[in-house]
XYZ file of N, CA and C in Angstrom:
525
model
N 0.818 -1.195 0.000
C 0.000 0.000 0.000
C 0.865 1.263 0.000
N 1.913 1.255 0.825
C 2.786 2.427 0.873
C 3.452 2.658 -0.479
N 3.929 1.583 -1.111
C 4.565 1.714 -2.422
C 3.581 2.286 -3.435
N 2.347 1.843 -3.373
C 1.316 2.359 -4.276
C 1.090 3.845 -4.026
N 0.970 4.221 -2.760
C 0.753 5.628 -2.420
C 1.896 6.494 -2.931
N 3.120 6.014 -2.739
C 4.288 6.765 -3.199
C 4.295 6.886 -4.719
N 3.872 5.823 -5.405
C 3.827 5.864 -6.872
C 2.780 6.848 -7.384
N 1.793 7.167 -6.542
C 0.747 8.116 -6.910
C 1.092 9.541 -6.494
N 2.316 9.743 -5.990
C 2.775 11.097 -5.686
C 2.579 11.550 -4.259
N 2.131 10.677 -3.396
C 1.988 11.063 -1.989
C 3.386 11.172 -1.385
N 3.628 12.258 -0.688
C 4.937 12.513 -0.092
C 5.248 11.478 0.980
N 6.466 10.955 0.940
C 6.854 9.957 1.938
C 6.824 10.530 3.354
N 7.058 11.813 3.508
C 7.059 12.408 4.846
C 5.663 12.521 5.437
N 4.627 12.297 4.627
C 3.259 12.367 5.149
C 2.694 10.988 5.495
N 3.541 9.955 5.371
C 3.108 8.590 5.646
C 3.711 8.113 6.962
N 2.870 7.539 7.799
C 3.292 6.933 9.059
C 2.773 5.505 9.077
N 3.680 4.548 9.218
C 3.298 3.140 9.329
C 3.765 2.633 10.690
N 2.836 2.057 11.437
C 3.131 1.592 12.792
C 2.884 0.094 12.905
N 3.731 -0.546 13.701
C 3.585 -1.971 13.964
C 4.065 -2.247 15.379
N 4.021 -3.516 15.778
C 4.322 -3.858 17.165
C 5.782 -4.195 17.424
N 6.474 -4.773 16.456
C 7.841 -5.229 16.706
C 8.838 -4.530 15.791
N 10.070 -4.451 16.262
C 11.147 -3.878 15.450
C 11.343 -4.689 14.181
N 11.242 -6.002 14.296
C 11.420 -6.875 13.136
C 10.377 -6.560 12.063
N 9.122 -6.435 12.464
C 8.055 -6.129 11.504
C 8.275 -4.761 10.863
N 8.725 -3.785 11.650
C 8.979 -2.443 11.101
C 10.094 -2.493 10.060
N 11.178 -3.208 10.377
C 12.282 -3.328 9.424
C 11.824 -4.014 8.136
N 11.049 -5.095 8.288
C 10.565 -5.827 7.108
C 9.660 -4.957 6.241
N 8.768 -4.199 6.874
C 7.880 -3.321 6.108
C 8.691 -2.291 5.337
N 9.633 -1.672 6.006
C 10.438 -0.639 5.370
C 11.263 -1.221 4.215
N 11.858 -2.388 4.438
C 12.650 -3.032 3.383
C 11.789 -3.371 2.173
N 10.580 -3.865 2.396
C 9.679 -4.212 1.293
C 9.328 -2.983 0.461
N 9.024 -1.889 1.139
C 8.657 -0.668 0.417
C 9.845 -0.154 -0.385
N 11.019 -0.169 0.206
C 12.220 0.283 -0.508
C 12.488 -0.598 -1.720
N 12.305 -1.896 -1.559
C 12.530 -2.818 -2.676
C 11.495 -2.592 -3.783
N 10.247 -2.391 -3.400
C 9.190 -2.171 -4.397
C 9.369 -0.860 -5.156
N 9.853 0.158 -4.459
C 9.979 1.476 -5.092
C 11.351 1.714 -5.696
N 12.359 0.983 -5.187
C 13.725 1.219 -5.647
C 14.300 2.532 -5.139
N 13.718 3.081 -4.070
C 14.161 4.364 -3.521
C 14.662 4.188 -2.088
N 15.461 5.151 -1.619
C 15.995 5.104 -0.249
C 14.941 5.448 0.799
N 14.032 6.339 0.473
C 12.917 6.713 1.347
C 13.365 7.170 2.744
N 14.217 8.156 2.778
C 14.757 8.640 4.053
C 13.734 9.422 4.883
N 12.628 9.844 4.285
C 11.620 10.611 5.027
C 10.359 9.820 5.334
N 10.371 8.526 5.044
C 9.241 7.660 5.355
C 9.360 7.213 6.806
N 8.263 7.278 7.553
C 8.294 6.856 8.952
C 7.608 5.507 9.090
N 8.427 4.481 9.313
C 7.953 3.134 9.610
C 8.531 2.809 10.974
N 7.673 2.534 11.944
C 8.127 2.485 13.325
C 7.259 1.547 14.155
N 7.795 1.168 15.309
C 6.941 0.530 16.306
C 6.179 1.628 17.040
N 5.119 1.241 17.710
C 4.366 2.207 18.504
C 5.267 2.851 19.556
N 6.075 2.030 20.221
C 6.921 2.561 21.284
C 8.015 3.480 20.743
N 8.627 3.116 19.630
C 9.670 3.975 19.047
C 9.078 5.300 18.573
N 7.867 5.253 18.040
C 7.223 6.502 17.629
C 6.902 7.352 18.861
N 6.497 6.687 19.944
C 6.276 7.407 21.200
C 7.540 8.101 21.674
N 8.677 7.418 21.547
C 9.959 8.030 21.922
C 10.212 9.263 21.070
N 9.931 9.171 19.782
C 10.129 10.316 18.874
C 9.302 11.514 19.345
N 8.060 11.274 19.684
C 7.197 12.353 20.163
C 7.752 12.924 21.469
N 8.161 12.039 22.374
C 8.694 12.509 23.656
C 9.998 13.278 23.465
N 10.848 12.850 22.553
C 12.101 13.584 22.298
C 11.795 15.002 21.810
N 10.690 15.148 21.090
C 10.302 16.465 20.575
C 9.582 17.324 21.620
N 8.826 16.702 22.518
C 7.858 17.483 23.303
C 7.814 17.194 24.799
N 8.647 16.324 25.328
C 8.484 15.918 26.729
C 8.648 17.083 27.702
N 9.342 18.129 27.284
C 9.509 19.294 28.145
C 8.158 19.918 28.504
N 7.155 19.732 27.660
C 5.817 20.264 27.944
C 5.222 19.623 29.200
N 5.698 18.426 29.544
C 5.188 17.719 30.724
C 6.100 17.907 31.934
N 7.091 18.778 31.799
C 7.964 19.062 32.930
C 9.211 18.198 33.013
N 9.431 17.360 32.023
C 10.653 16.555 31.985
C 11.736 17.328 31.235
N 12.980 16.948 31.477
C 14.087 17.486 30.685
C 14.220 16.627 29.432
N 14.809 17.200 28.394
C 14.946 16.506 27.110
C 15.803 15.243 27.183
N 16.687 15.168 28.162
C 17.597 14.026 28.250
C 17.047 12.923 29.165
N 15.766 12.654 29.072
C 15.136 11.641 29.928
C 15.692 10.250 29.635
N 15.591 9.396 30.640
C 16.002 7.994 30.506
C 14.767 7.130 30.336
N 14.954 6.000 29.670
C 13.869 5.039 29.506
C 14.222 3.820 30.339
N 13.378 3.520 31.317
C 13.621 2.387 32.205
C 13.057 1.111 31.601
N 13.903 0.093 31.530
C 13.424 -1.217 31.121
C 12.918 -1.952 32.363
N 12.515 -3.198 32.192
C 11.915 -3.920 33.317
C 12.892 -4.078 34.485
N 14.168 -4.307 34.203
C 15.161 -4.436 35.280
C 15.282 -3.120 36.048
N 15.298 -1.998 35.323
C 15.353 -0.689 35.980
C 14.101 -0.462 36.833
N 12.945 -0.866 36.300
C 11.700 -0.713 37.053
C 11.767 -1.500 38.355
N 12.230 -2.734 38.273
C 12.309 -3.567 39.480
C 13.283 -2.975 40.489
N 14.404 -2.455 40.012
C 15.358 -1.806 40.929
C 14.716 -0.609 41.607
N 13.963 0.175 40.849
C 13.304 1.343 41.427
C 12.236 0.918 42.439
N 11.488 -0.109 42.112
C 10.470 -0.607 43.049
C 11.139 -1.107 44.323
N 12.263 -1.797 44.203
C 12.998 -2.248 45.397
C 13.413 -1.055 46.249
N 13.875 0.001 45.588
C 14.267 1.209 46.320
C 13.070 1.783 47.070
N 11.931 1.866 46.393
C 10.720 2.395 47.023
C 10.314 1.515 48.205
N 10.379 0.212 48.023
C 10.020 -0.711 49.105
C 10.941 -0.510 50.310
N 12.247 -0.375 50.067
C 13.186 -0.130 51.173
C 12.845 1.173 51.888
N 12.536 2.215 51.107
C 12.197 3.507 51.710
C 10.933 3.413 52.549
N 10.018 2.538 52.142
C 8.769 2.366 52.887
C 8.872 1.249 53.929
N 10.084 0.748 54.113
C 10.379 -0.290 55.096
C 9.539 -1.560 54.887
N 9.460 -1.956 53.613
C 8.770 -3.192 53.245
C 9.834 -4.150 52.725
N 9.854 -5.354 53.263
C 10.845 -6.352 52.847
C 10.603 -6.752 51.391
N 11.634 -6.629 50.579
C 11.486 -6.955 49.161
C 11.214 -8.440 48.943
N 11.633 -9.277 49.881
C 11.382 -10.723 49.759
C 9.904 -11.055 49.884
N 9.141 -10.161 50.493
C 7.713 -10.400 50.708
C 6.849 -9.975 49.525
N 7.484 -9.439 48.473
C 6.729 -8.877 47.361
C 7.132 -9.565 46.053
N 6.136 -9.892 45.246
C 6.368 -10.421 43.901
C 6.640 -9.224 42.984
N 7.909 -8.938 42.757
C 8.290 -7.752 41.982
C 7.749 -7.807 40.557
N 7.831 -8.961 39.936
C 7.324 -9.097 38.569
C 5.817 -8.821 38.541
N 5.104 -9.377 39.519
C 3.665 -9.130 39.608
C 3.357 -7.660 39.854
N 4.204 -7.013 40.657
C 4.007 -5.598 40.946
C 4.218 -4.753 39.690
N 5.252 -5.066 38.905
C 5.488 -4.363 37.644
C 4.271 -4.522 36.736
N 3.734 -5.730 36.657
C 2.560 -5.976 35.815
C 1.329 -5.235 36.325
N 1.154 -5.193 37.638
C 0.029 -4.452 38.219
C 0.166 -2.964 37.908
N 1.367 -2.420 38.108
C 1.598 -1.008 37.817
C 1.314 -0.706 36.347
N 1.735 -1.596 35.470
C 1.502 -1.414 34.034
C 0.010 -1.418 33.729
N -0.717 -2.357 34.319
C -2.157 -2.455 34.061
C -2.896 -1.217 34.574
N -2.484 -0.702 35.722
C -3.113 0.506 36.267
C -2.772 1.711 35.390
N -1.497 1.843 35.047
C -1.048 3.002 34.275
C -1.725 3.065 32.908
N -1.914 1.918 32.286
C -2.496 1.884 30.943
C -4.017 1.797 30.957
N -4.604 1.789 32.144
C -6.059 1.775 32.244
C -6.695 0.410 32.020
N -5.891 -0.647 32.025
C -6.449 -1.989 31.856
C -7.086 -2.503 33.130
N -6.756 -1.863 34.246
C -7.389 -2.204 35.525
C -7.284 -1.012 36.462
N -8.127 -1.018 37.462
C -8.066 -0.001 38.499
C -7.623 -0.643 39.797
N -7.560 0.159 40.827
C -7.188 -0.376 42.132
C -8.376 -1.147 42.698
N -8.117 -2.351 43.143
C -9.165 -3.198 43.716
C -8.823 -3.484 45.173
N -9.712 -4.195 45.845
C -9.433 -4.568 47.235
C -8.146 -5.385 47.339
N -7.865 -6.201 46.313
C -6.658 -7.035 46.339
C -5.387 -6.242 46.065
N -5.505 -5.132 45.327
C -4.300 -4.403 44.913
C -4.123 -3.051 45.588
N -5.135 -2.557 46.276
C -5.059 -1.182 46.800
C -3.909 -0.974 47.785
N -3.433 -2.043 48.401
C -2.309 -1.904 49.331
C -1.029 -1.472 48.609
N -0.977 -1.677 47.287
C 0.203 -1.324 46.501
C 0.144 0.093 45.950
N -0.976 0.767 46.135
C -1.133 2.113 45.582
C -0.076 3.100 46.102
N 0.232 3.107 47.428
C 1.295 4.026 47.886
C 2.663 3.719 47.258
N 2.936 2.454 47.014
C 4.193 2.074 46.358
C 4.188 2.601 44.926
N 3.057 2.437 44.252
C 2.904 2.921 42.872
C 3.089 4.434 42.807
N 2.445 5.147 43.708
C 2.552 6.610 43.703
C 3.989 7.063 43.949
N 4.676 6.380 44.869
C 6.076 6.711 45.125
C 6.948 6.344 43.924
N 6.637 5.230 43.282
C 7.345 4.820 42.056
C 7.239 5.912 40.991
N 6.028 6.435 40.787
C 5.825 7.504 39.799
C 6.604 8.760 40.172
N 6.595 9.110 41.453
C 7.346 10.281 41.914
C 8.845 10.113 41.653
N 9.344 8.922 41.929
C 10.762 8.655 41.703
C 11.113 8.743 40.213
N 10.256 8.217 39.359
C 10.505 8.341 37.924
C 10.679 9.809 37.549
N 9.799 10.649 38.059
C 9.861 12.086 37.761
C 11.159 12.697 38.261
N 11.505 12.375 39.517
C 12.725 12.923 40.109
C 13.952 12.502 39.301
N 13.943 11.269 38.817
C 15.075 10.753 38.046
C 14.989 11.110 36.562
N 13.984 11.894 36.194
C 13.778 12.294 34.794
C 13.742 11.051 33.900
N 12.931 10.092 34.331
C 12.859 8.808 33.641
C 11.414 8.461 33.315
N 11.274 7.636 32.292
C 9.967 7.099 31.914
C 10.124 5.591 31.786
N 9.022 4.874 31.933
C 9.080 3.442 31.707
C 8.434 3.122 30.366
N 8.422 1.851 30.018
C 7.965 1.441 28.698
C 6.517 1.855 28.434
N 5.666 1.761 29.457
C 4.267 2.177 29.285
C 4.160 3.668 29.000
N 5.043 4.451 29.585
C 5.020 5.900 29.368
C 5.269 6.271 27.908
N 5.940 5.387 27.173
C 6.210 5.665 25.764
C 4.922 5.719 24.956
N 3.870 5.117 25.472
C 2.549 5.179 24.846
C 1.664 6.210 25.562
N 1.677 6.170 26.881
C 0.785 7.014 27.691
C 1.137 8.499 27.599
N 2.409 8.834 27.699
C 2.787 10.259 27.718
C 2.540 10.979 26.394
N 2.792 10.358 25.230
C 2.402 11.054 23.995
C 0.898 11.326 23.924
N 0.109 10.397 24.421
C -1.346 10.627 24.459
C -1.652 11.819 25.362
N -0.970 11.888 26.498
C -1.168 13.024 27.400
C -0.768 14.339 26.718
N 0.346 14.313 26.008
C 0.789 15.520 25.281
C -0.269 15.933 24.269
N -0.756 14.976 23.479
C -1.760 15.289 22.456
C -3.054 15.800 23.080
N -3.409 15.280 24.247
C -4.644 15.701 24.924
C -4.494 17.106 25.513
N -3.379 17.351 26.170
C -3.177 18.635 26.849
C -2.749 19.763 25.913
N -2.139 19.408 24.787
C -1.602 20.417 23.877
C -2.119 20.158 22.466
N -3.350 20.586 22.178
C -3.961 20.323 20.872
C -3.145 20.850 19.697
N -2.357 21.893 19.914
C -1.530 22.417 18.821
C -0.457 21.404 18.409
N 0.064 20.662 19.356
C 1.053 19.626 19.034
C 0.367 18.485 18.281
N -0.810 18.092 18.742
C -1.577 17.069 18.034
C -1.845 17.504 16.594
N -2.263 18.736 16.425
C -2.554 19.263 15.090
C -1.310 19.210 14.197
N -0.157 19.548 14.748
C 1.084 19.516 13.960
C 1.384 18.093 13.483
N 1.190 17.112 14.346
C 1.415 15.718 13.940
C 0.362 15.265 12.933
N -0.874 15.690 13.129
C -1.938 15.328 12.179
C -1.674 15.922 10.801
N -1.151 17.143 10.777
C -0.853 17.776 9.495
C 0.348 17.124 8.813
N 1.306 16.691 9.607
C 2.477 16.027 9.008
C 2.107 14.644 8.496
N 1.480 13.843 9.328
C 1.160 12.460 8.961
C -0.301 12.381 8.516
N -0.503 12.589 7.254
C -1.852 12.575 6.675
C -2.345 11.151 6.426
N -1.399 10.201 6.308
C -1.731 8.813 5.992
C -1.102 7.907 7.053
N -1.947 7.282 7.842
C -1.468 6.431 8.932
C -1.933 5.008 8.679
N -0.965 4.099 8.697
C -1.283 2.678 8.521
C -0.790 1.920 9.739
N -1.611 1.016 10.216
C -1.275 0.222 11.389
C -1.285 -1.238 10.988
N -0.150 -1.893 11.188
C -0.010 -3.301 10.888
C -0.678 -4.109 11.985
N -1.469 -5.088 11.606
C -2.131 -5.984 12.546
C -2.953 -5.208 13.568
N -3.728 -4.257 13.092
C -4.515 -3.387 13.962
C -5.428 -4.177 14.903
N -5.929 -5.334 14.451
C -6.852 -6.098 15.270
C -6.207 -6.575 16.566
N -4.886 -6.699 16.586
C -4.194 -7.149 17.800
C -4.205 -6.062 18.850
């Protein structure tokens, strides 16, 4: 589809193609380049998370972060949660850290709310979020959540992205 659009004169800089994995993004980009025989340096083929990083690199200062923010992977998240637990005088051996990371992710992304079973972890979650801010860091979920927040709070930024990317394609949208 992208190759067809390009053959019809649509500017490569106005096309955004999103997928879930780096491998799929590379394959899509390679296929389009092979079909068109062009380098396509202004075509944006990306994962959702990498595109989120691009938006944050451009605009995260609007949310009070510095431009040189860090991205915490799961190991970094667990280390930060351990730090929070120590500060709150909770033994880390008594907590399923992996489960806590998953709970925090589900709450942050709106897949679940605090329930009777999880509400005891809310103070840990709130402190975790505060620490991320203090450390000028975001986690993997923030790569999706924070661009949405930017677009919601700053309609002019949303408009600029909408004007740039007139054609958006999502690979495996049903997933």
